[in-house]
mmCIF file of C-alpha atoms in Angstrom:
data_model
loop_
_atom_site.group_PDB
_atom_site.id
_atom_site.type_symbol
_atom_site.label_atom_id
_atom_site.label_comp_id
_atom_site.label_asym_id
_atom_site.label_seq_id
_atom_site.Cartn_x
_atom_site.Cartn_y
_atom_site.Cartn_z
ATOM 1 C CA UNK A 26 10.987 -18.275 2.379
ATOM 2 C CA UNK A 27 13.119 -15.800 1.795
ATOM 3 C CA UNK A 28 17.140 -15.558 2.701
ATOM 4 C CA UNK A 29 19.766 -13.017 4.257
ATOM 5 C CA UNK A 30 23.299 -12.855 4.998
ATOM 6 C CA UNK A 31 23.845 -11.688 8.702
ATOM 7 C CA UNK A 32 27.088 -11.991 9.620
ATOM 8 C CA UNK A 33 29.696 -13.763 8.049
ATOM 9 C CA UNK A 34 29.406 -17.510 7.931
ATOM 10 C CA UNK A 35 25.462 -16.908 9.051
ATOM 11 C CA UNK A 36 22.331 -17.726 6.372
ATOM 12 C CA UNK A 37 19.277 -16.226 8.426
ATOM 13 C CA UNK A 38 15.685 -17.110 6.448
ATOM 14 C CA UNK A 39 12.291 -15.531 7.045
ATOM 15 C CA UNK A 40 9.041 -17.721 6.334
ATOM 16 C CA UNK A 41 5.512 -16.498 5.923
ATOM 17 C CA UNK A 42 2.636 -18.925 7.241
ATOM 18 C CA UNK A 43 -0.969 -18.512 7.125
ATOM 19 C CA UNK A 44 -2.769 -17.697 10.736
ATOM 20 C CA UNK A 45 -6.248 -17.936 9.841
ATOM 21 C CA UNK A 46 -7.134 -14.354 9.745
ATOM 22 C CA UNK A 47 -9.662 -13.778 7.234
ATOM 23 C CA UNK A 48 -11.228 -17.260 7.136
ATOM 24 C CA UNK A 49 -8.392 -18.382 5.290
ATOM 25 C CA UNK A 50 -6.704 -22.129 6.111
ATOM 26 C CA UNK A 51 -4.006 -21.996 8.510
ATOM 27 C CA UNK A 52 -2.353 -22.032 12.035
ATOM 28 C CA UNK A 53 0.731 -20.388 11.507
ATOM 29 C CA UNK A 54 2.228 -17.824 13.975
ATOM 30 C CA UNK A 55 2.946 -15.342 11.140
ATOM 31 C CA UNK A 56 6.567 -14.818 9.683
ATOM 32 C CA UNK A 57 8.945 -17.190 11.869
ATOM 33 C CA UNK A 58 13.172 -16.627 11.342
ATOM 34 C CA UNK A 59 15.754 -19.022 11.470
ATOM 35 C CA UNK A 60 19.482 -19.643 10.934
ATOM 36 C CA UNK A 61 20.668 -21.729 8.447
ATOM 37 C CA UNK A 62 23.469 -24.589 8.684
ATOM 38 C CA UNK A 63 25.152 -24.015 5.738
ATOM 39 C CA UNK A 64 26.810 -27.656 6.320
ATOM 40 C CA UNK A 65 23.546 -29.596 6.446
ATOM 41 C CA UNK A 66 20.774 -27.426 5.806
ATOM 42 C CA UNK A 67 19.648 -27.426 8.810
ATOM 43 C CA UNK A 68 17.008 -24.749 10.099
ATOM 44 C CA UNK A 69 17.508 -23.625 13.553
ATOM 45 C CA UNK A 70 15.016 -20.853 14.982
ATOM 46 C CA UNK A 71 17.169 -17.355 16.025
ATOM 47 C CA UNK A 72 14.214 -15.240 17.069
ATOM 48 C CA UNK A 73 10.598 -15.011 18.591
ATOM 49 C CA UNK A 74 8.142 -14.693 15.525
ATOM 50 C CA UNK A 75 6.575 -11.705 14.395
ATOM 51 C CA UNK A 76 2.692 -11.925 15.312
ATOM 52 C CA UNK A 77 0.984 -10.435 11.945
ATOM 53 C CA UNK A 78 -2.374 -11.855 9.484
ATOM 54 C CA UNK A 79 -1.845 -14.458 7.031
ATOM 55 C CA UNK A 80 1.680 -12.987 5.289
ATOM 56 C CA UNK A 81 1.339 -14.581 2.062
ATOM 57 C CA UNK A 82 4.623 -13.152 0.392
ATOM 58 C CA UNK A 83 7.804 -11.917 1.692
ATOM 59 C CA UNK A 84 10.006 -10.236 -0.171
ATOM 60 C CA UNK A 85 13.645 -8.954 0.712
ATOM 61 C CA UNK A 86 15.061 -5.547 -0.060
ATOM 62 C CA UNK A 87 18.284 -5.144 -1.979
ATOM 63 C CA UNK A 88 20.295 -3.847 0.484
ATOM 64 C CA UNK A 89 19.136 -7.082 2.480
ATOM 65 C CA UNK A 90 17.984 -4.041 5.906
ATOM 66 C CA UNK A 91 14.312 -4.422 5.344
ATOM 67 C CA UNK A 92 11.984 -7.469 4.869
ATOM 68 C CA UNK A 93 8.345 -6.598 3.193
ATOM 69 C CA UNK A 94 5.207 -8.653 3.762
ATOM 70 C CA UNK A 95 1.318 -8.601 2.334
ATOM 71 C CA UNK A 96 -1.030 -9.778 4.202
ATOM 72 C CA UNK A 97 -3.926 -11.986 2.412
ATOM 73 C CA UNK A 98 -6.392 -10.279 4.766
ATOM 74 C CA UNK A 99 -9.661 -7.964 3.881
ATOM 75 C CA UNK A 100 -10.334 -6.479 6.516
ATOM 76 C CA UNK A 101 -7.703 -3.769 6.487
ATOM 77 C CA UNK A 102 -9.212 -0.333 6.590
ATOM 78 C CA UNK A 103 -12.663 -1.916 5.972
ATOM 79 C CA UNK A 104 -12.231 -3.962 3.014
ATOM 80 C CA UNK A 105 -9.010 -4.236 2.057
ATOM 81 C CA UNK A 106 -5.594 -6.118 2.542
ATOM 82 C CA UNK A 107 -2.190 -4.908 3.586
ATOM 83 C CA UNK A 108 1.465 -4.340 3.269
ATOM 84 C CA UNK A 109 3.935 -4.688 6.204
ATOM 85 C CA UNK A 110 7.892 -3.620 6.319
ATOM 86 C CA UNK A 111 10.308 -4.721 8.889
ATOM 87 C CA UNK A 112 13.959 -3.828 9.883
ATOM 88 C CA UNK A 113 15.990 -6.607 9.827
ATOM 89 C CA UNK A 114 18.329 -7.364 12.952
ATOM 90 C CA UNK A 115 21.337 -8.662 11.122
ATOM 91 C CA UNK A 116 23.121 -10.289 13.943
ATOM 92 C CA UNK A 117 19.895 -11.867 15.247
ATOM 93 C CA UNK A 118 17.591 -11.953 12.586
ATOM 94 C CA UNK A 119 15.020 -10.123 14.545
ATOM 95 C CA UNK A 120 12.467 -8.253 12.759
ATOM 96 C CA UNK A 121 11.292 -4.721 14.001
ATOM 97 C CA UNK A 122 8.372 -3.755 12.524
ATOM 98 C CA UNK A 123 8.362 -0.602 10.804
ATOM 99 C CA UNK A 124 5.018 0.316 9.216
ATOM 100 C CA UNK A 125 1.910 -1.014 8.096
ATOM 101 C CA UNK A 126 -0.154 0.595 5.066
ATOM 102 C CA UNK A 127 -3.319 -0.362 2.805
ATOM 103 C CA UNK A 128 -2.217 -2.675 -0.185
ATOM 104 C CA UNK A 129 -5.180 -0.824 -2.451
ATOM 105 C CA UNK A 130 -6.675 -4.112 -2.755
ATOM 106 C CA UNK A 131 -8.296 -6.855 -1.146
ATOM 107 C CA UNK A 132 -6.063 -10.258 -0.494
ATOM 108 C CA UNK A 133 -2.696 -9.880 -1.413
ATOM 109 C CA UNK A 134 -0.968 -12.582 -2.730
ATOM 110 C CA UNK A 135 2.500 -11.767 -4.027
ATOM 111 C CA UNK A 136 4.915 -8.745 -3.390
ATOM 112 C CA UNK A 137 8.367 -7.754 -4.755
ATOM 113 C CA UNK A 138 11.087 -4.935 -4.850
ATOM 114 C CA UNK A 139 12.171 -2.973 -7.784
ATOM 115 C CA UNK A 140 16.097 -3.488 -8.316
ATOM 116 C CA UNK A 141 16.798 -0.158 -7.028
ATOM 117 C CA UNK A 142 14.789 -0.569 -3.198
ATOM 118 C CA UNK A 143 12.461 2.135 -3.993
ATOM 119 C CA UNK A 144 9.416 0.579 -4.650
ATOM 120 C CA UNK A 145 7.567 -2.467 -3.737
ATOM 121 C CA UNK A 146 4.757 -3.984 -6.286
ATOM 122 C CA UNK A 147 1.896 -6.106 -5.065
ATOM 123 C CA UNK A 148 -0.692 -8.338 -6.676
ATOM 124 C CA UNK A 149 -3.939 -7.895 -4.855
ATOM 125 C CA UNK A 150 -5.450 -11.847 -5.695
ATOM 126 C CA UNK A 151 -9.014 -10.931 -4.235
ATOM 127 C CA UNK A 152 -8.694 -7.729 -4.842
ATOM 128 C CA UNK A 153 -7.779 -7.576 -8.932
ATOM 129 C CA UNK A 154 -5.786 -5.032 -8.970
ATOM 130 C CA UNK A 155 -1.620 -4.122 -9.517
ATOM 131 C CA UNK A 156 -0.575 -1.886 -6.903
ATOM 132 C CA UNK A 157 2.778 0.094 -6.537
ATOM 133 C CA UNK A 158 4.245 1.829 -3.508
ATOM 134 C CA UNK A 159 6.766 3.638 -2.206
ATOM 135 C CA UNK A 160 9.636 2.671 -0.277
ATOM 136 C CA UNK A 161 10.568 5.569 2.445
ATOM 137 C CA UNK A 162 13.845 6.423 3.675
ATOM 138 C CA UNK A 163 13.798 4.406 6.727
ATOM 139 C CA UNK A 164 12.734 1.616 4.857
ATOM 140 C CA UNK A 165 8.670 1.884 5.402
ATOM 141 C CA UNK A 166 6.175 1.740 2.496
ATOM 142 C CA UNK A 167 4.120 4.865 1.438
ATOM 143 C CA UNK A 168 0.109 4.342 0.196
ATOM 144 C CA UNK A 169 0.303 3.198 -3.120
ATOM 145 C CA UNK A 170 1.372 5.654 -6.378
ATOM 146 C CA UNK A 171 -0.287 3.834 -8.337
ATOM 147 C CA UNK A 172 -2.988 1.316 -8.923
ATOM 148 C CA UNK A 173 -3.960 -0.429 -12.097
ATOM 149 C CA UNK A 174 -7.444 -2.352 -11.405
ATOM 150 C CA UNK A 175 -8.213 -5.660 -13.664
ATOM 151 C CA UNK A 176 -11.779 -5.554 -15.220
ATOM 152 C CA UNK A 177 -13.729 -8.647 -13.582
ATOM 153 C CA UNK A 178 -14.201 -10.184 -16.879
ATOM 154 C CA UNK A 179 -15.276 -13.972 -16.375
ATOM 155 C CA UNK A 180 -12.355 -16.641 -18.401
ATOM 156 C CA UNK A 181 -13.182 -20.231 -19.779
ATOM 157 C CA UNK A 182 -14.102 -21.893 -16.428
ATOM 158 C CA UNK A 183 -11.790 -25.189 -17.540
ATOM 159 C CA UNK A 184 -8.673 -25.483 -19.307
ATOM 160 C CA UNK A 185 -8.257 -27.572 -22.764
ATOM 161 C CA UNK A 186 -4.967 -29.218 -21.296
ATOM 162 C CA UNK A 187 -5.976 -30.102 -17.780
ATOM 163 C CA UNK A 188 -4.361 -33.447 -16.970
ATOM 164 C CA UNK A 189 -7.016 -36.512 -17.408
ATOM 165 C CA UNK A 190 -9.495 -36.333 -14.726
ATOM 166 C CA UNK A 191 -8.596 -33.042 -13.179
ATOM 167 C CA UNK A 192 -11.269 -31.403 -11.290
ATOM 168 C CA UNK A 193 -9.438 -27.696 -11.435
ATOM 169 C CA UNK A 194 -12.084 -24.794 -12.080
ATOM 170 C CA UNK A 195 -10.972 -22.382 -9.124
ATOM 171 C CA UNK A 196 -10.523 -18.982 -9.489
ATOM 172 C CA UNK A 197 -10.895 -18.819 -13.206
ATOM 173 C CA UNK A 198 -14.576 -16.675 -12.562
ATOM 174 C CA UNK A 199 -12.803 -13.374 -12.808
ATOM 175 C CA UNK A 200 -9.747 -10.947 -12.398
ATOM 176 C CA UNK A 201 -7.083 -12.933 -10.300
ATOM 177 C CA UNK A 202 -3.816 -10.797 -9.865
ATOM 178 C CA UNK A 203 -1.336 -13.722 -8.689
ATOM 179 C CA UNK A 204 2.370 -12.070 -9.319
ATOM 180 C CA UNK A 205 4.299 -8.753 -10.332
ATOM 181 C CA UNK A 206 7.547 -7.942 -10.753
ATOM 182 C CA UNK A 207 10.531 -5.819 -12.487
ATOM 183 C CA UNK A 208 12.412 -7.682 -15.401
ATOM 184 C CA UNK A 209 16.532 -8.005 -14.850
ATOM 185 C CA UNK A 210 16.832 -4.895 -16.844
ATOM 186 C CA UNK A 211 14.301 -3.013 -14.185
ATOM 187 C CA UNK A 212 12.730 -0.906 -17.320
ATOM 188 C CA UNK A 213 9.214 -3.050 -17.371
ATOM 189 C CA UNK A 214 6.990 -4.469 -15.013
ATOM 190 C CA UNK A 215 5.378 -7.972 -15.934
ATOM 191 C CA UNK A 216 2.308 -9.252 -14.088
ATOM 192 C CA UNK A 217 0.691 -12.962 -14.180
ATOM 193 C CA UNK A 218 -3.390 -12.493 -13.914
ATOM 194 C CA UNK A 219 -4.532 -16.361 -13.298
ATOM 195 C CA UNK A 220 -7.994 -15.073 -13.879
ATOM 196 C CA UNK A 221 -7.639 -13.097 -16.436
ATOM 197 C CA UNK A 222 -5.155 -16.172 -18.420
ATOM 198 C CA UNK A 223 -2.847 -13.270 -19.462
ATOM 199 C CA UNK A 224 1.180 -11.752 -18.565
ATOM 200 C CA UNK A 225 0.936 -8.296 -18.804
ATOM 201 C CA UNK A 226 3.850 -5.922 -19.554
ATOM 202 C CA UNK A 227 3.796 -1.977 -18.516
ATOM 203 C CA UNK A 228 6.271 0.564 -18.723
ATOM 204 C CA UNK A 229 8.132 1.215 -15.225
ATOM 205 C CA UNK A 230 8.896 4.964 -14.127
ATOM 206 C CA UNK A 231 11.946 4.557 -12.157
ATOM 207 C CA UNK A 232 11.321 8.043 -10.715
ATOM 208 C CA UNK A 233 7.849 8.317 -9.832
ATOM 209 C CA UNK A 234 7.014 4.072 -9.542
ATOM 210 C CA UNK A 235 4.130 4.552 -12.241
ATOM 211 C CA UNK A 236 3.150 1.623 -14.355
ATOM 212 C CA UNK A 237 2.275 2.896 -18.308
ATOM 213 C CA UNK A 238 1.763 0.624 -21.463
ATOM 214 C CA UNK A 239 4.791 -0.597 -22.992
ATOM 215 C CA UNK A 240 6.111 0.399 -26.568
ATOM 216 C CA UNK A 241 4.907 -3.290 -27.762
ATOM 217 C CA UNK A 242 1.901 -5.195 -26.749
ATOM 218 C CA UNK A 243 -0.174 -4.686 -22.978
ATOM 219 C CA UNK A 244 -0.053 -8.673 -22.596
ATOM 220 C CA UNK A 245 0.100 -12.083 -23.703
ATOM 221 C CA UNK A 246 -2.800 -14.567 -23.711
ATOM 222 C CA UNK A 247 -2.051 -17.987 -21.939
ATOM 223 C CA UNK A 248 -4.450 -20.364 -23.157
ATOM 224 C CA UNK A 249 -7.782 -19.937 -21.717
ATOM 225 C CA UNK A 250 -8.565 -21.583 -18.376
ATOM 226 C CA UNK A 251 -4.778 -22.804 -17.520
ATOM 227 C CA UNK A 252 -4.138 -20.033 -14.943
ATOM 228 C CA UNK A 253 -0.401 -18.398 -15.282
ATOM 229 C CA UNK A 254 -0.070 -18.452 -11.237
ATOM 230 C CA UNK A 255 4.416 -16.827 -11.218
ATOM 231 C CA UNK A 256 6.929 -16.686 -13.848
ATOM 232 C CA UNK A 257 10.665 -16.495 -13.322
ATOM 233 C CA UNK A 258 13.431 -15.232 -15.784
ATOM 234 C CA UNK A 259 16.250 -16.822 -16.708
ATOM 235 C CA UNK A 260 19.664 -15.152 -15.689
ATOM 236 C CA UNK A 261 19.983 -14.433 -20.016
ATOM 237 C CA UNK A 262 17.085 -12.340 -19.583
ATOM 238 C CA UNK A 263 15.738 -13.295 -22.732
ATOM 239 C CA UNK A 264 14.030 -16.266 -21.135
ATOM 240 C CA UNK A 265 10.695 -16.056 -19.059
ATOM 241 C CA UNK A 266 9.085 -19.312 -17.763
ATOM 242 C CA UNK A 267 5.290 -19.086 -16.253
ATOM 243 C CA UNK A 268 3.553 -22.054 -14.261
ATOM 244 C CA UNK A 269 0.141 -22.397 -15.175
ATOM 245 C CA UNK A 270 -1.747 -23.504 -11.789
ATOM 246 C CA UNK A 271 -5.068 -25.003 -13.207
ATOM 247 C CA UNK A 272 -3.377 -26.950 -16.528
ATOM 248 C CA UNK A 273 0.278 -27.845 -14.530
ATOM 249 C CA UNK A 274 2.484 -26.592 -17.093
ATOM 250 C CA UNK A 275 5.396 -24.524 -17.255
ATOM 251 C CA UNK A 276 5.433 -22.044 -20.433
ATOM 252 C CA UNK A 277 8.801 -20.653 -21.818
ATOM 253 C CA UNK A 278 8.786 -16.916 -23.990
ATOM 254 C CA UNK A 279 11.047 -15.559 -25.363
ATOM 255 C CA UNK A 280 11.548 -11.923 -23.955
ATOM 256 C CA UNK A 281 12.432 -8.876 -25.868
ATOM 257 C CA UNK A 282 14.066 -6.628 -23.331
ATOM 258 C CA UNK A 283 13.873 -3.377 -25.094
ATOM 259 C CA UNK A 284 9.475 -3.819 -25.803
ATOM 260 C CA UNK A 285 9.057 -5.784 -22.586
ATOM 261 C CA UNK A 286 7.000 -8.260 -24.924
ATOM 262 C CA UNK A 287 6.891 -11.681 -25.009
ATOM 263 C CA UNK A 288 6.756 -14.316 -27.709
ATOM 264 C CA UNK A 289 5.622 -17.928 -26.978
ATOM 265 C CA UNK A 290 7.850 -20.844 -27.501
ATOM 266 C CA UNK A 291 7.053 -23.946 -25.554
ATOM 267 C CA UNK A 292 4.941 -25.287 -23.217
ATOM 268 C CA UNK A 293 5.848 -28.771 -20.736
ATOM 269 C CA UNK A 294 3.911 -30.431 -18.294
ATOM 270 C CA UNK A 295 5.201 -30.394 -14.137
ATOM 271 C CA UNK A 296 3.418 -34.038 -13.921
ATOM 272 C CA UNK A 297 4.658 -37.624 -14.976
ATOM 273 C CA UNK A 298 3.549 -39.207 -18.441
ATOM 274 C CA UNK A 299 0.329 -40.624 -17.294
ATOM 275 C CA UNK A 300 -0.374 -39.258 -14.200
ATOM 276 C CA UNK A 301 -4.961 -38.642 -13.901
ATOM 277 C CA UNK A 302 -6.053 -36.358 -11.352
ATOM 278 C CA UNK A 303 -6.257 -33.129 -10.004
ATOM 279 C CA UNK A 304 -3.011 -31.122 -9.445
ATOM 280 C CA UNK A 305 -2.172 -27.672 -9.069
ATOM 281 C CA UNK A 306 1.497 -26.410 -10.101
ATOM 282 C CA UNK A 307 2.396 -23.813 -7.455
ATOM 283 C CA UNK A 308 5.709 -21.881 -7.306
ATOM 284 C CA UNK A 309 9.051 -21.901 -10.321
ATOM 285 C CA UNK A 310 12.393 -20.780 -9.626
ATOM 286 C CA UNK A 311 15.595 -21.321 -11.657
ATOM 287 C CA UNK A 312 19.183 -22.017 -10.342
ATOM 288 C CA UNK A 313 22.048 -19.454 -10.600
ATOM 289 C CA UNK A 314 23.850 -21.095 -13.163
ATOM 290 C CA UNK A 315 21.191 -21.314 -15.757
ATOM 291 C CA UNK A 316 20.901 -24.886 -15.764
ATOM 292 C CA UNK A 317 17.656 -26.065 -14.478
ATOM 293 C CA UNK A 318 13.885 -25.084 -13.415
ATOM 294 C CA UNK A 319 12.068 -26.325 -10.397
ATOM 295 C CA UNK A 320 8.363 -26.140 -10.544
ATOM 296 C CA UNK A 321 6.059 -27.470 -7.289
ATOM 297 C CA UNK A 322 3.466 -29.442 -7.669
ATOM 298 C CA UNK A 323 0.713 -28.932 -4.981
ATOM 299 C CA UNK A 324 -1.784 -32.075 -4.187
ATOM 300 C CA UNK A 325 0.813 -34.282 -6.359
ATOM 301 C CA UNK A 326 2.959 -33.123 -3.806
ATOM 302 C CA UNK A 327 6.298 -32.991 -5.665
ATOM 303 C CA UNK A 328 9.235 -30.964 -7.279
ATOM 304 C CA UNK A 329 9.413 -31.268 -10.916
ATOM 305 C CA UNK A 330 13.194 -30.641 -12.188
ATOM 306 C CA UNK A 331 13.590 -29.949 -15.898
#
């Protein structure tokens, strides 16, 4: 889900749901709007949805005009996913579709916007590959400036810290681009591979969108098998937290905003003492103010507050 102001005393929020395209799991009509009671929270839909393949991240442009999509599909231009953009209706919440363009990369899974609004990263899951492009003018995307492919080198197929009994082995055969985005200081670009058990770090052109190494080192190694699935940074930006999907933990670094490098520090669990069984963390986000981390537990089906 992701939020907008319309007009004053209005919350509008987008959500993406999975429509099935591409064998994938779901019945969802695509990306669905809504109004927001800011009194009660209630959700109250403002517009027809938009009709479009499995959009499996949304992502909101600064200036809050345009809303960006990828579609976990692979069947775009023969074998690949896509990337959608959309003008935002801010009185209605409508969305107007704009353009839609190869994501170099089969299956999307995550998307987001350089602080500036001129270009939009995207992790390409099935795909293993980084992918940058260009945000036009009138808010459409451009085909991709740049692409960084992951080497489909096979990790440990189980992690030493799975919770007792888990059964988690997915995904951990190869190359699994999961998430990619700008740190606060929107110098480097950091990118979770689940497959791959790494956060890498390149060098962001703010000109030109290309990714290059960093002055310190490519990436950090998770331990092998746990599957770093997002990371979030705290509003210090000197703190980075990754959830692990496979082992359901949440990792804190220390980051080092002038290198773009990271230094380990501490790793928690998103379960309760004791729980056996087979969980996988999901999706962390931190509040405003600094003050706590929320981490989702899918199958265990719960928040985890720290």
């Amino acid at each position: 889900m992701k939020t907008s102001h319309g007009s004053p005393g209005r919350l509008l929020a987008c959500v993406g749901t999975y429509t099935g395209a591409s064998g994938a799991e779901g019945h969802g009509p695509g990306i669905e709007q809504f109004e927001v009671d800011l009194a009660t929270g209630e959700l109250s839909r403002c517009a027809p949805p938009v009709h479009v393949p499995n959009p499996s991240w949304i992502a909101l442009h600064p200036s809050k005009r345009y809303l960006y999509a990828v579609h976990e599909i692979d069947t775009f231009d023969g074998n690949s996913g896509a990337a959608s953009a959309f003008a935002i209706d801010r009185s209605t919440g409508a969305l107007r579709k704009l353009n839609t363009v190869n994501s170099a990369g089969a299956g999307p899974a995550h998307c987001s916007i350089d602080a500036a609004g001129k270009f939009a990263f995207v992790a390409n899951y099935a795909g293993a590959s980084f992918a940058v492009l260009p945000i036009l003018a009138d808010g459409s995307l451009g085909s991709a400036v740049d692409v960084h492919p992951h080497a489909q080198t096979s990790a440990s197929p189980r992690a030493r810290a799975l919770p007792s009994g888990s059964g988690a082995t997915l995904a951990q055969d190869a190359a699994h681009p999961h998430m990619i985005a700008a740190d606060p200081d929107n110098r480097f670009v950091l990118a979770a591979d689940l497959g791959l058990d790494r956060i890498f770090t390149y060098r962001f052109d703010r000109a030109t969108g290309h990714l290059t190494p960093p002055p310190g080192p490519a990436f950090i190694a998770l331990p092998a098998g746990e599957g770093p699935r997002h990371f979030a940074f705290h509003p210090n930006g000197h703190w980075l937290y990754s959830i692990q999907e496979k082992a359901s933990t949440v990792a804190l670094f220390h980051y080092d905003p002038s290198t773009g490098s990271l230094d380990a520090r501490q790793t928690a669990s998103t379960l309760p003492a004791g729980f056996a069984g087979t969980s996988f963390a999901a999706e962390i986000a931190i509040a405003p103010n600094g003050r706590h981390l929320y981490a989702t537990n899918r199958l265990h089906d719960t928040i985890a507050s720290f």
